[in-house]
Amino acid sequence: MNFGNLFLIFLVLSSLQPALQRRLVESRRLNAIRMLEQKRGSRVILLIHRQESISLLGIPLSRFINIEDSEQILRAIRLTPPNVPIDIILHTPGGLVLATEQIARALLRHPSKVTVFIPHYAMSGGTMLAMAADEIVMDENAVLGPVDPQLGNVAAASVLRVLEEKPIEKIDDQTIITADLSRKAIAQVQRFVRSLLEDAIPEQKIQPENIDKIIERLTTGQVTHDYPVAVEEATEMGLPVTAGLPLDIYSLMDLYPQPMMGRPSVQYIPLPYQNPPSPPNLPMPKGGA
């Protein structure tokens, strides 16, 4: 066999390797999901948004909850028998309000228990989905986030502040129109969040006296949209939060790594360290101090 044939075989194997590796990872993911479903007796649905890389160019592409996500999750919920609980693993910065509300309503209608697991973060629309669950299980360091509406890159609540701070005759027409949209957007989000929270009252998952406090804290723009709501604060608000994730969730998340783009920014030896290794006994240097 000459060098040309060897080089051709090398090119073929190199081109097939990424596809084979993807197939292997996908198989491992499905096996892990099946094992978790069998262990918990539930339907497991993952909604994981990582920053992806466009092939060849390496341009980062952020992902959010979109209509495609809602279509797939609604189908998964529809295929789940009424007596089977649903476990959702959330890792998302949020996304479209329309898609988020569709998913949340479908979760509310599911007769059996819905549990949301948050290993790292579920911001904005992710928090709204968490509020549709019967129980929110979070890593001790995981966070939720405010659900106040955003108009483009501007918080709706901040637009309304312009009307409060300036005389109306000094505000341009476009800002007044945006403020009107902001007022409507906040009212719509508050109405929907209230419906999510009031659905939890009969099962005593949320106390009625906490509903207004949760709505005020999460929908009125008191903090920035990326403000992290930690486990302690979420519990203090009255959300049904449990701290401490099953180890199976972490193992499953390991199968959805951030795509590599050159040198990793974080590295460590993945072992359960008990005690740090003792430093070696080095000879004392000769001579005086």
Short mmCIF file of C-alpha atoms in Angstrom, two decimals:
data_model
loop_
_atom_site.label_atom_id
_atom_site.label_comp_id
_atom_site.label_asym_id
_atom_site.label_seq_id
_atom_site.Cartn_x
_atom_site.Cartn_y
_atom_site.Cartn_z
CA MET A 1 0.00 0.00 0.00
CA ASN A 2 1.55 3.28 -1.09
CA PHE A 3 1.65 6.56 0.77
CA GLY A 4 -1.22 8.03 -1.27
CA ASN A 5 -3.63 5.26 -0.21
CA LEU A 6 -2.59 5.61 3.43
CA PHE A 7 -3.17 9.35 3.27
CA LEU A 8 -6.61 8.79 1.70
CA ILE A 9 -7.57 6.35 4.47
CA PHE A 10 -6.37 8.86 7.05
CA LEU A 11 -8.57 11.59 5.53
CA VAL A 12 -11.62 9.30 5.50
CA LEU A 13 -11.12 8.26 9.13
CA SER A 14 -10.54 11.88 10.16
CA SER A 15 -13.76 12.98 8.49
CA LEU A 16 -15.74 10.17 10.13
CA GLN A 17 -14.34 10.66 13.63
CA PRO A 18 -16.48 13.71 14.61
CA ALA A 19 -19.68 11.97 13.47
CA LEU A 20 -18.79 8.77 15.32
CA GLN A 21 -17.91 10.73 18.44
CA ARG A 22 -21.24 12.59 18.31
CA ARG A 23 -23.07 9.27 17.97
CA LEU A 24 -21.20 7.89 20.97
CA VAL A 25 -21.95 10.94 23.14
CA GLU A 26 -25.61 10.90 22.10
CA SER A 27 -25.84 7.21 23.01
CA ARG A 28 -24.33 7.93 26.43
CA ARG A 29 -26.80 10.77 26.95
CA LEU A 30 -29.80 8.59 26.12
CA ASN A 31 -28.57 5.81 28.42
CA ALA A 32 -28.07 8.29 31.27
CA ILE A 33 -31.57 9.72 30.75
CA ARG A 34 -33.11 6.23 30.71
CA MET A 35 -31.30 5.29 33.92
CA LEU A 36 -32.51 8.45 35.65
CA GLU A 37 -36.07 7.84 34.45
CA GLN A 38 -36.01 4.27 35.76
CA LYS A 39 -34.58 5.39 39.08
CA ARG A 40 -37.16 8.13 39.63
CA GLY A 41 -40.09 6.59 37.77
CA SER A 42 -40.53 9.76 35.74
CA ARG A 43 -40.25 11.33 32.32
CA VAL A 44 -36.98 13.30 32.15
CA ILE A 45 -36.82 16.35 29.87
CA LEU A 46 -33.67 18.42 29.45
CA LEU A 47 -33.63 22.07 28.41
CA ILE A 48 -29.96 22.99 28.24
CA HIS A 49 -28.65 26.09 26.48
CA ARG A 50 -24.90 26.30 26.08
CA GLN A 51 -22.96 28.81 24.00
CA GLU A 52 -22.45 26.90 20.76
CA SER A 53 -19.73 27.25 18.12
CA ILE A 54 -20.51 27.70 14.44
CA SER A 55 -18.61 25.02 12.48
CA LEU A 56 -15.29 26.13 10.95
CA LEU A 57 -15.67 29.81 11.82
CA GLY A 58 -15.67 29.28 15.59
CA ILE A 59 -18.04 32.20 16.14
CA PRO A 60 -19.85 31.97 19.51
CA LEU A 61 -23.64 31.67 19.20
CA SER A 62 -25.74 32.08 22.33
CA ARG A 63 -28.92 30.01 22.59
CA PHE A 64 -32.22 30.82 24.27
CA ILE A 65 -35.68 29.33 24.79
CA ASN A 66 -37.37 29.54 21.38
CA ILE A 67 -40.39 28.22 19.54
CA GLU A 68 -38.55 25.07 18.47
CA ASP A 69 -37.87 24.32 22.14
CA SER A 70 -41.52 24.80 23.04
CA GLU A 71 -42.64 22.52 20.19
CA GLN A 72 -40.35 19.72 21.33
CA ILE A 73 -41.16 20.05 25.05
CA LEU A 74 -44.92 20.26 24.41
CA ARG A 75 -44.65 17.05 22.39
CA ALA A 76 -42.70 15.34 25.19
CA ILE A 77 -45.33 16.41 27.75
CA ARG A 78 -48.15 15.28 25.47
CA LEU A 79 -46.53 11.84 25.11
CA THR A 80 -46.18 11.47 28.89
CA PRO A 81 -49.00 9.46 30.54
CA PRO A 82 -51.03 11.48 33.08
CA ASN A 83 -49.89 9.30 35.99
CA VAL A 84 -46.15 9.69 35.22
CA PRO A 85 -44.27 12.56 36.96
CA ILE A 86 -42.15 14.93 34.89
CA ASP A 87 -38.59 15.94 35.81
CA ILE A 88 -37.13 18.90 33.91
CA ILE A 89 -33.43 19.71 34.06
CA LEU A 90 -33.00 23.42 33.34
CA HIS A 91 -29.86 25.26 32.33
CA THR A 92 -30.87 28.41 30.45
CA PRO A 93 -30.53 32.21 30.35
CA GLY A 94 -34.23 32.52 29.40
CA GLY A 95 -35.74 33.37 26.04
CA LEU A 96 -38.97 34.19 24.21
CA VAL A 97 -41.96 34.95 26.44
CA LEU A 98 -44.33 33.19 24.00
CA ALA A 99 -42.34 29.94 24.04
CA THR A 100 -41.84 30.12 27.81
CA GLU A 101 -45.54 30.63 28.53
CA GLN A 102 -46.51 27.73 26.25
CA ILE A 103 -44.21 25.37 28.11
CA ALA A 104 -45.27 26.66 31.54
CA ARG A 105 -48.98 26.22 30.77
CA ALA A 106 -48.37 22.67 29.56
CA LEU A 107 -46.52 21.87 32.79
CA LEU A 108 -49.39 23.29 34.84
CA ARG A 109 -51.86 21.03 33.02
CA HIS A 110 -49.88 17.85 33.63
CA PRO A 111 -51.77 15.92 36.36
CA SER A 112 -48.74 14.32 38.05
CA LYS A 113 -45.93 16.02 39.94
CA VAL A 114 -43.55 18.27 38.03
CA THR A 115 -40.05 18.80 39.44
CA VAL A 116 -37.52 21.26 38.05
CA PHE A 117 -33.80 20.58 38.68
CA ILE A 118 -31.41 23.54 38.38
CA PRO A 119 -27.72 22.57 38.54
CA HIS A 120 -26.36 26.02 37.70
CA TYR A 121 -28.81 28.71 36.59
CA ALA A 122 -32.31 29.24 35.21
CA MET A 123 -32.70 32.93 34.54
CA SER A 124 -35.66 34.97 33.26
CA GLY A 125 -37.86 32.54 31.30
CA GLY A 126 -36.12 29.66 33.07
CA THR A 127 -37.34 31.07 36.39
CA MET A 128 -40.84 31.31 34.97
CA LEU A 129 -40.71 27.61 34.05
CA ALA A 130 -39.47 26.81 37.55
CA MET A 131 -42.48 28.60 39.02
CA ALA A 132 -44.74 26.30 36.99
CA ALA A 133 -43.31 23.25 38.81
CA ASP A 134 -44.52 21.61 42.00
CA GLU A 135 -40.97 21.57 43.38
CA ILE A 136 -37.76 23.43 42.50
CA VAL A 137 -34.59 21.49 43.34
CA MET A 138 -31.43 23.57 43.11
CA ASP A 139 -27.74 23.13 43.66
CA GLU A 140 -26.73 25.09 46.77
CA ASN A 141 -24.94 27.60 44.52
CA ALA A 142 -27.45 27.69 41.65
CA VAL A 143 -29.50 30.82 40.94
CA LEU A 144 -32.80 31.99 39.53
CA GLY A 145 -33.42 35.47 38.10
CA PRO A 146 -35.98 38.26 37.70
CA VAL A 147 -38.70 37.83 35.07
CA ASP A 148 -39.34 41.53 34.37
CA PRO A 149 -39.95 42.09 30.63
CA GLN A 150 -37.24 43.50 28.39
CA LEU A 151 -37.93 45.59 25.27
CA GLY A 152 -34.88 44.97 23.14
CA ASN A 153 -31.92 45.67 25.43
CA VAL A 154 -33.88 47.95 27.78
CA ALA A 155 -35.86 46.94 30.86
CA ALA A 156 -39.52 47.90 30.59
CA ALA A 157 -39.46 49.23 34.16
CA SER A 158 -36.58 51.59 33.27
CA VAL A 159 -38.55 53.05 30.36
CA LEU A 160 -41.42 53.85 32.71
CA ARG A 161 -38.99 55.65 35.02
CA VAL A 162 -38.41 58.19 32.24
CA LEU A 163 -42.08 59.23 32.46
CA GLU A 164 -41.71 59.62 36.21
CA GLU A 165 -38.49 61.64 36.07
CA LYS A 166 -39.19 64.05 33.16
CA PRO A 167 -42.10 66.33 32.25
CA ILE A 168 -44.22 64.80 29.50
CA GLU A 169 -43.57 67.75 27.13
CA LYS A 170 -39.82 66.98 27.23
CA ILE A 171 -40.22 63.33 26.24
CA ASP A 172 -40.18 62.34 22.56
CA ASP A 173 -43.08 60.42 21.01
CA GLN A 174 -41.09 57.20 20.53
CA THR A 175 -40.25 57.02 24.22
CA ILE A 176 -43.92 57.59 25.13
CA ILE A 177 -44.95 54.78 22.77
CA THR A 178 -42.27 52.48 24.24
CA ALA A 179 -43.46 53.36 27.74
CA ASP A 180 -47.00 52.36 26.80
CA LEU A 181 -45.71 49.01 25.53
CA SER A 182 -43.64 48.64 28.70
CA ARG A 183 -46.68 49.16 30.92
CA LYS A 184 -48.62 46.52 29.00
CA ALA A 185 -45.68 44.07 29.02
CA ILE A 186 -45.25 44.34 32.80
CA ALA A 187 -48.99 43.87 33.38
CA GLN A 188 -49.04 40.80 31.14
CA VAL A 189 -46.05 39.18 32.86
CA GLN A 190 -47.46 39.93 36.31
CA ARG A 191 -50.81 38.42 35.36
CA PHE A 192 -49.16 35.26 34.08
CA VAL A 193 -46.83 34.88 37.07
CA ARG A 194 -49.82 35.31 39.39
CA SER A 195 -51.64 32.50 37.55
CA LEU A 196 -48.59 30.25 38.02
CA LEU A 197 -48.33 31.00 41.72
CA GLU A 198 -52.06 30.76 42.44
CA ASP A 199 -52.12 27.32 40.84
CA ALA A 200 -49.79 26.17 43.63
CA ILE A 201 -52.06 27.35 46.48
CA PRO A 202 -54.41 24.30 46.69
CA GLU A 203 -51.45 21.94 47.26
CA GLN A 204 -49.96 24.43 49.78
CA LYS A 205 -46.77 24.68 47.75
CA ILE A 206 -46.95 28.48 48.01
CA GLN A 207 -48.67 30.45 50.74
CA PRO A 208 -51.18 33.07 49.43
CA GLU A 209 -49.55 35.85 51.45
CA ASN A 210 -46.26 35.32 49.54
CA ILE A 211 -47.67 35.78 46.04
CA ASP A 212 -47.64 39.59 45.98
CA LYS A 213 -44.13 39.63 47.45
CA ILE A 214 -42.80 37.26 44.76
CA ILE A 215 -44.45 39.27 41.98
CA GLU A 216 -43.10 42.55 43.38
CA ARG A 217 -39.55 41.21 43.72
CA LEU A 218 -39.33 39.47 40.34
CA THR A 219 -41.39 41.53 37.87
CA THR A 220 -41.06 45.22 38.73
CA GLY A 221 -37.42 45.88 37.82
CA GLN A 222 -36.19 46.52 41.36
CA VAL A 223 -32.88 44.95 40.32
CA THR A 224 -31.14 44.35 37.00
CA HIS A 225 -32.39 41.55 34.77
CA ASP A 226 -29.26 39.46 35.36
CA TYR A 227 -29.53 39.73 39.16
CA PRO A 228 -28.85 36.27 40.69
CA VAL A 229 -31.58 35.05 43.06
CA ALA A 230 -29.82 32.55 45.31
CA VAL A 231 -31.43 29.59 47.05
CA GLU A 232 -31.73 31.48 50.34
CA GLU A 233 -33.47 34.47 48.75
CA ALA A 234 -35.81 32.28 46.70
CA THR A 235 -36.78 30.39 49.85
CA GLU A 236 -37.29 33.64 51.77
CA MET A 237 -39.67 34.82 49.03
CA GLY A 238 -41.77 31.70 49.54
CA LEU A 239 -40.90 29.70 46.41
CA PRO A 240 -40.99 25.88 46.89
CA VAL A 241 -37.20 25.42 46.73
CA THR A 242 -35.22 22.39 47.92
CA ALA A 243 -31.42 22.65 48.07
CA GLY A 244 -29.30 19.67 47.01
CA LEU A 245 -29.30 17.91 43.64
CA PRO A 246 -29.08 14.14 43.08
CA LEU A 247 -25.62 13.12 41.84
CA ASP A 248 -27.23 11.69 38.69
CA ILE A 249 -28.05 15.24 37.56
CA TYR A 250 -24.40 16.30 37.70
CA SER A 251 -23.36 13.17 35.80
CA LEU A 252 -25.92 13.95 33.12
CA MET A 253 -24.76 17.57 32.83
CA ASP A 254 -21.20 16.32 32.23
CA LEU A 255 -22.48 14.90 28.93
CA TYR A 256 -23.50 18.40 27.78
CA PRO A 257 -20.18 20.27 28.01
CA GLN A 258 -19.50 23.74 26.71
CA PRO A 259 -17.98 23.39 23.20
CA MET A 260 -14.21 23.77 23.35
CA MET A 261 -12.60 26.72 21.57
CA GLY A 262 -8.88 26.25 22.13
CA ARG A 263 -7.40 26.23 25.62
CA PRO A 264 -9.93 25.55 28.44
CA SER A 265 -10.39 28.46 30.83
CA VAL A 266 -10.82 26.12 33.83
CA GLN A 267 -8.87 22.94 34.50
CA TYR A 268 -8.58 20.57 37.45
CA ILE A 269 -7.93 16.90 38.18
CA PRO A 270 -11.43 15.32 38.42
CA LEU A 271 -10.87 13.28 41.56
CA PRO A 272 -12.70 13.42 44.92
CA TYR A 273 -9.82 14.86 46.90
CA GLN A 274 -9.77 13.83 50.57
CA ASN A 275 -6.58 15.53 51.74
CA PRO A 276 -4.06 17.58 49.77
CA PRO A 277 -0.90 15.63 48.91
CA SER A 278 2.06 16.21 51.20
CA PRO A 279 4.88 18.30 49.71
CA PRO A 280 8.04 16.37 48.86
CA ASN A 281 10.95 16.45 51.34
CA LEU A 282 13.42 18.70 49.58
CA PRO A 283 17.09 18.89 50.69
CA MET A 284 18.03 21.99 52.64
CA PRO A 285 20.15 24.48 50.67
CA LYS A 286 23.83 24.65 51.60
CA GLY A 287 25.31 27.76 53.03
CA GLY A 288 24.03 30.43 55.38
CA ALA A 289 20.60 32.00 55.43
#
